[in-house]
Amino acid sequence: MFLLKRKLRQLMLNPPRVLALGFAGLILIGAILLNLPIASKSGESIGFINALFTSASSVCVTGLVVVNTGEYWSLFGQIVIICLIQMGGLGFMTLATLVALILGKKITLKERLIIKEQLNQETMSGLVKLTRYVIFSTLAIEGLGAFFLSTRFIPRYGFVKGLWFSIFHSISAFCNAGFDITGNSIVPFKGDIIVNLTIAFLIIIGGLGFSVYIDMSRHKRFNRLSLHSKLVLMITLILIIVGMILFYLIECNNPGTLKTLSTKERILSSFFQSVVTRTAGFNSIDMSKMKDTTTFVMIILMFIGGSPGSTAGGIKTTTFGAILLTTFTVIKGGRNVVAYKKRIPQEIIYRALAIASIGLFLVTIISMILTISEDANFLDLLFETTSAFGTVGLSRGVTPDLSNFGKVSIMITMYLGRVGPLTMAFAFAKRQKNSIKNYRYSEGNILVG
Amino acid sequence: MFLLKRKLRQLMLNPPRVLALGFAGLILIGAILLNLPIASKSGESIGFINALFTSASSVCVTGLVVVNTGEYWSLFGQIVIICLIQMGGLGFMTLATLVALILGKKITLKERLIIKEQLNQETMSGLVKLTRYVIFSTLAIEGLGAFFLSTRFIPRYGFVKGLWFSIFHSISAFCNAGFDITGNSIVPFKGDIIVNLTIAFLIIIGGLGFSVYIDMSRHKRFNRLSLHSKLVLMITLILIIVGMILFYLIECNNPGTLKTLSTKERILSSFFQSVVTRTAGFNSIDMSKMKDTTTFVMIILMFIGGSPGSTAGGIKTTTFGAILLTTFTVIKGGRNVVAYKKRIPQEIIYRALAIASIGLFLVTIISMILTISEDANFLDLLFETTSAFGTVGLSRGVTPDLSNFGKVSIMITMYLGRVGPLTMAFAFAKRQKNSIKNYRYSEGNILVG
Ligand SMILES: [K+]
Ligand SMILES: [K+]
């Protein structure tokens, strides 16, 4: 009895495990609600696998769908979905803190630890303040986004529907979810500057991570920001620009995508597609008509994803940055990885290496399994798997036709991509208690490359 | 004048640069010879681009071909090709040492440095002895291989042709070149145990690297081997077994490959294909009839390649091993990467990371460029590019139909794959003279994953 209690306490004191199980629980609750007949417009239940898939896709803010969100689900279903997105995006623990705050109770150290893990915040102090800040800024930003969107949606869809559409898409964009209820993503608005820019900025802000905003609001100048914030901003900027240029250059002669557009629309679409590809999963252009080259570029962008502690998935911009910096350091013959006059410790580099390899391994294994179980083009399956891992939600149209086995595989990939492969490993792997013992080993050289 | 002399001396004292330029020179000489009309059976010149491609493929021991080696080239052409393979495989600097030895001249320290770079040998002593050892064991192993092959080739092709075929394929196998003159690789011998095992063992021995044999001949027991040798042997074994099992399981129901074979032939073919895929480029099975899943497995194996200091290409088994070990270490929460009770230094891990990222970057960029310039399936282009980078030479049939631009791209990939991306970077990048200055920077933390 005492042993059981201690085991239970140990479990609860392992924040990655609580995080992993919490997400799983939320997905299950969502699946039960979406499985109800009233969740669909037709009044018939969608079936458990599809309900589970949609719930997982919502909670993991992925946006891969088996049915068209706008056409299939009833208002009740859509509300369940957007709530799951908001909870998944903000992190269920932040929500738990909100509840705790409202009830006026003090949160425990254990709960603080979990929120810390969730937000990747290094310092323990001010976590309650941080959580309050996170929730209020999220609501403020989403409100502002919904306002801008409503200026275009209300004239088109009428007041009630237009307002609902504005709120839904603002939350979906800020949480980097990529769910849409227009029926065809934002293809109908591909030339509309306000809709494109609002959604793009909601996605960018949502994908930077809260620690970066806090840093930015404290230190107004770039030079004074922390190394983390500098790297996040720089890599994000580089990825957006490179993606935009590649997308423009490769697709500008493709009649299925950019060729028929005006120069203004081409630039806007390229910018938009570059921004959303890394994590958000909206599309203003038909994905299945893209060239293989662009598809491959997008697979890489999706794999990299957004920034840590944000609503985005993927291996994260800083992981990519750390690998890039290490590579340049080795080429130049240096021993230490230096960025903005700060040395990045070995521990972080090893961690980045591990995250990238686990990510690559996961995407590879799942794509391989899908090439056996599904009857589809390899590139499309790789695209869909990476989209799930990066919790992006872009699709080349394969997802609705997946077998149940394929749906479960993609579901697992979304879940692992959202929780983070390393967090997952930390949650369930037996960890070395004392790694100091390794110091007694002598160095052994190997030749690489 | 003095400045020019000093510049020239500086150039010569940079071993990676001499290596890179030496390979380029050998490729050019080979191209001139293969461009001659007498090199082809028809008596007409093949044209410079194709001659250059064949020469690059031979020197880089890749085996990708624009024409069928057995059907197109005259005996003169085939002799040029096998000589280029032997020189490329052994390394042109080892050959230069041989010449120096024959002429009775002492080799200079500078030349020793270059051989050291070439063979990845850590110690400077006994390099002449090593070179002699390398050359004589190569000839001995190739002779033995040719003998075994001749027991099957002479009865089939007659004495002279059979002997020539035996010598050609033994050299090609040991140097991991994958060139064949049977007209259809070793598909005609897919059930022949002697041919399969002889070629497989020549490839395995050639792909381990000389430092491993020397280590093995000195210390007979596995426990006494160096960390490098242990890792090379272990990773090679794991890759062969995993590749064999995957190949068997995925292809056993494919009528185009394994289904029509007996169980014995299936196992033999799976073993053979797993061995050759990582570097040697022979095939006993039609590559273009393989399933996408197998193709993808093979792309990964080709990317990993053989071991350092061997005739193989790719990022190398030890690089892959170092990344794998680091990942497990991070998952377990350890700080030091430990293998066989030895700590692998940070420098090596960073190097492995850099090699893998440069390799990935190269394969990605070239595949992307090819999807624009060529009219072929994405998976086939990725396969061909990885085959070139890993100097494997397996083909899904795309190479002969490449545009000149595509041929040049694949040629560059083969060259970079053989010289090694990091060696290439060392050869021409401006290196930090004093990296100690970096120690003055304070540590800066970033969040990854
Ligand atoms: K998404
Ligand atoms: K080869």
GROMACS .gro file of C-alpha atoms and ligand atoms in nm, chain B residues 57 60-64 172 175-179 276 278-282 311-313 387 390-394, ligand 2:
model
   28
  506SER     CA    1   3.244   0.700  -6.165
  509CYS     CA    2   3.532   0.748  -5.723
  510VAL     CA    3   3.457   0.371  -5.726
  511THR     CA    4   3.089   0.450  -5.771
  512GLY     CA    5   2.969   0.236  -6.057
  513LEU     CA    6   2.692   0.455  -6.195
  621SER     CA    7   3.567  -0.410  -5.884
  624CYS     CA    8   3.737  -0.165  -5.441
  625ASN     CA    9   3.360  -0.148  -5.381
  626ALA     CA   10   3.323  -0.015  -5.734
  627GLY     CA   11   3.024  -0.213  -5.854
  628PHE     CA   12   3.128  -0.200  -6.222
  725VAL     CA   13   2.629  -0.446  -5.151
  727ARG     CA   14   2.589   0.023  -4.844
  728THR     CA   15   2.866   0.080  -5.094
  729ALA     CA   16   2.934  -0.168  -5.371
  730GLY     CA   17   2.659  -0.128  -5.623
  731PHE     CA   18   2.632  -0.478  -5.766
  760THR     CA   19   3.717   0.191  -5.043
  761ALA     CA   20   3.362   0.277  -4.939
  762GLY     CA   21   3.168   0.604  -4.944
  836SER     CA   22   2.387   0.625  -5.474
  839GLY     CA   23   2.759   0.696  -5.109
  840THR     CA   24   2.967   0.600  -5.418
  841VAL     CA   25   2.740   0.296  -5.436
  842GLY     CA   26   2.647   0.285  -5.800
  843LEU     CA   27   2.309   0.117  -5.772
  900K        K   28   3.040   0.152  -5.560
   0.00000   0.00000   0.00000
